[in-house]
Amino acid sequence: MQDKEIIQKWKEGLSKEQLAKQYKRQYNMQIKIIRAEVRNRHSRTFYNEQRGSK
């Protein structure tokens, strides 16, 4: 999420907590996608996180 998007959503009435949750959710999804890519699978980070250990 870009700064402009955050400011726009804040002006539309979202609270700081709601914006923070949306930003965190979006960020975590991007990280999950990166870890799931074929070139990153050899590190097994994605699979180990799903099991709850590293």
XYZ file of N, CA and C in Angstrom:
162
model
N 0.840 -1.168 0.000
C 0.000 0.000 0.000
C 0.891 1.239 0.000
N 0.602 2.143 -0.892
C 1.364 3.381 -1.001
C 0.834 4.418 -0.006
N 1.629 5.428 0.247
C 1.236 6.485 1.179
C -0.072 7.151 0.767
N -0.230 7.395 -0.522
C -1.448 8.043 -1.009
C -2.682 7.190 -0.715
N -2.539 5.868 -0.900
C -3.653 4.962 -0.615
C -4.014 4.992 0.867
N -3.013 5.008 1.718
C -3.232 5.027 3.162
C -3.955 6.303 3.564
N -3.491 7.431 3.070
C -4.109 8.718 3.405
C -5.551 8.769 2.896
N -5.776 8.260 1.687
C -7.123 8.263 1.123
C -8.066 7.426 1.983
N -7.632 6.232 2.379
C -8.478 5.366 3.204
C -8.721 5.983 4.576
N -7.717 6.666 5.117
C -7.867 7.326 6.412
C -8.904 8.441 6.316
N -8.860 9.205 5.212
C -9.838 10.279 5.012
C -11.243 9.731 4.805
N -11.330 8.500 4.280
C -12.634 7.868 4.077
C -13.237 7.380 5.391
N -12.448 7.365 6.453
C -13.008 7.033 7.759
C -12.415 5.829 8.450
N -11.433 5.171 7.869
C -10.819 4.026 8.541
C -9.927 4.505 9.680
N -9.942 3.757 10.764
C -9.095 4.119 11.901
C -7.660 3.682 11.646
N -6.750 4.172 12.475
C -5.338 3.791 12.336
C -5.163 2.301 12.537
N -5.925 1.723 13.465
C -5.824 0.277 13.723
C -6.267 -0.529 12.512
N -7.368 -0.129 11.892
C -7.855 -0.828 10.707
C -6.855 -0.726 9.562
N -6.278 0.455 9.385
C -5.266 0.640 8.335
C -4.042 -0.225 8.606
N -3.626 -0.285 9.866
C -2.459 -1.091 10.226
C -2.716 -2.568 9.962
N -3.912 -3.040 10.267
C -4.261 -4.448 10.014
C -4.243 -4.754 8.526
N -4.816 -3.847 7.718
C -4.825 -4.048 6.267
C -3.407 -4.059 5.704
N -2.583 -3.117 6.172
C -1.213 -3.024 5.695
C -0.436 -4.285 6.060
N -0.591 -4.745 7.292
C 0.118 -5.945 7.758
C -0.330 -7.177 6.976
N -1.636 -7.300 6.740
C -2.164 -8.439 5.995
C -1.606 -8.460 4.578
N -1.599 -7.289 3.927
C -1.090 -7.193 2.563
C 0.409 -7.501 2.515
N 1.160 -6.982 3.471
C 2.599 -7.216 3.536
C 2.890 -8.699 3.733
N 2.177 -9.343 4.648
C 2.394 -10.761 4.915
C 2.055 -11.627 3.712
N 1.023 -11.245 2.954
C 0.684 -11.992 1.747
C 1.791 -11.878 0.702
N 2.374 -10.685 0.569
C 3.473 -10.505 -0.371
C 4.669 -11.378 0.027
N 4.982 -11.428 1.307
C 6.089 -12.250 1.791
C 5.799 -13.724 1.533
N 4.564 -14.150 1.775
C 4.185 -15.547 1.564
C 4.351 -15.937 0.095
N 3.947 -15.034 -0.814
C 4.073 -15.294 -2.247
C 5.539 -15.403 -2.638
N 6.367 -14.527 -2.119
C 7.795 -14.559 -2.430
C 8.411 -15.864 -1.956
N 8.060 -16.284 -0.756
C 8.628 -17.526 -0.214
C 8.141 -18.753 -0.954
N 6.967 -18.678 -1.562
C 6.405 -19.822 -2.277
C 6.948 -19.953 -3.697
N 7.638 -18.934 -4.186
C 8.172 -18.992 -5.547
C 9.185 -20.127 -5.663
N 9.277 -20.674 -6.838
C 10.125 -21.837 -7.092
C 11.572 -21.585 -6.688
N 12.105 -20.424 -7.001
C 13.516 -20.165 -6.724
C 13.816 -20.070 -5.236
N 12.786 -19.839 -4.399
C 13.001 -19.721 -2.969
C 12.645 -20.995 -2.200
N 12.109 -21.974 -2.880
C 11.663 -23.187 -2.190
C 12.802 -24.017 -1.638
N 13.986 -23.919 -2.225
C 15.089 -24.748 -1.751
C 15.473 -24.434 -0.319
N 15.163 -23.228 0.151
C 15.501 -22.869 1.528
C 14.518 -23.469 2.521
N 13.389 -23.955 2.032
C 12.346 -24.605 2.831
C 11.755 -23.690 3.897
N 12.010 -22.408 3.815
C 11.477 -21.454 4.792
C 9.953 -21.479 4.783
N 9.355 -21.483 3.608
C 7.900 -21.457 3.481
C 7.274 -22.682 4.144
N 7.842 -23.854 3.874
C 7.268 -25.085 4.400
C 7.478 -25.206 5.909
N 8.635 -24.772 6.395
C 8.897 -24.843 7.831
C 7.994 -23.909 8.612
N 7.681 -22.743 8.048
C 6.792 -21.806 8.740
C 5.391 -22.365 8.851
N 4.950 -23.109 7.863
C 3.616 -23.677 7.919
C 3.486 -24.690 9.066
N 4.568 -25.372 9.373
C 4.550 -26.348 10.463
C 4.746 -25.714 11.822
N 5.118 -24.435 11.840
C 5.268 -23.736 13.100
C 6.667 -23.787 13.665
N 7.637 -24.256 12.897
C 9.022 -24.259 13.362
C 9.916 -23.691 12.278
N 11.113 -23.331 12.654
C 12.042 -22.765 11.669
C 13.346 -23.470 11.670
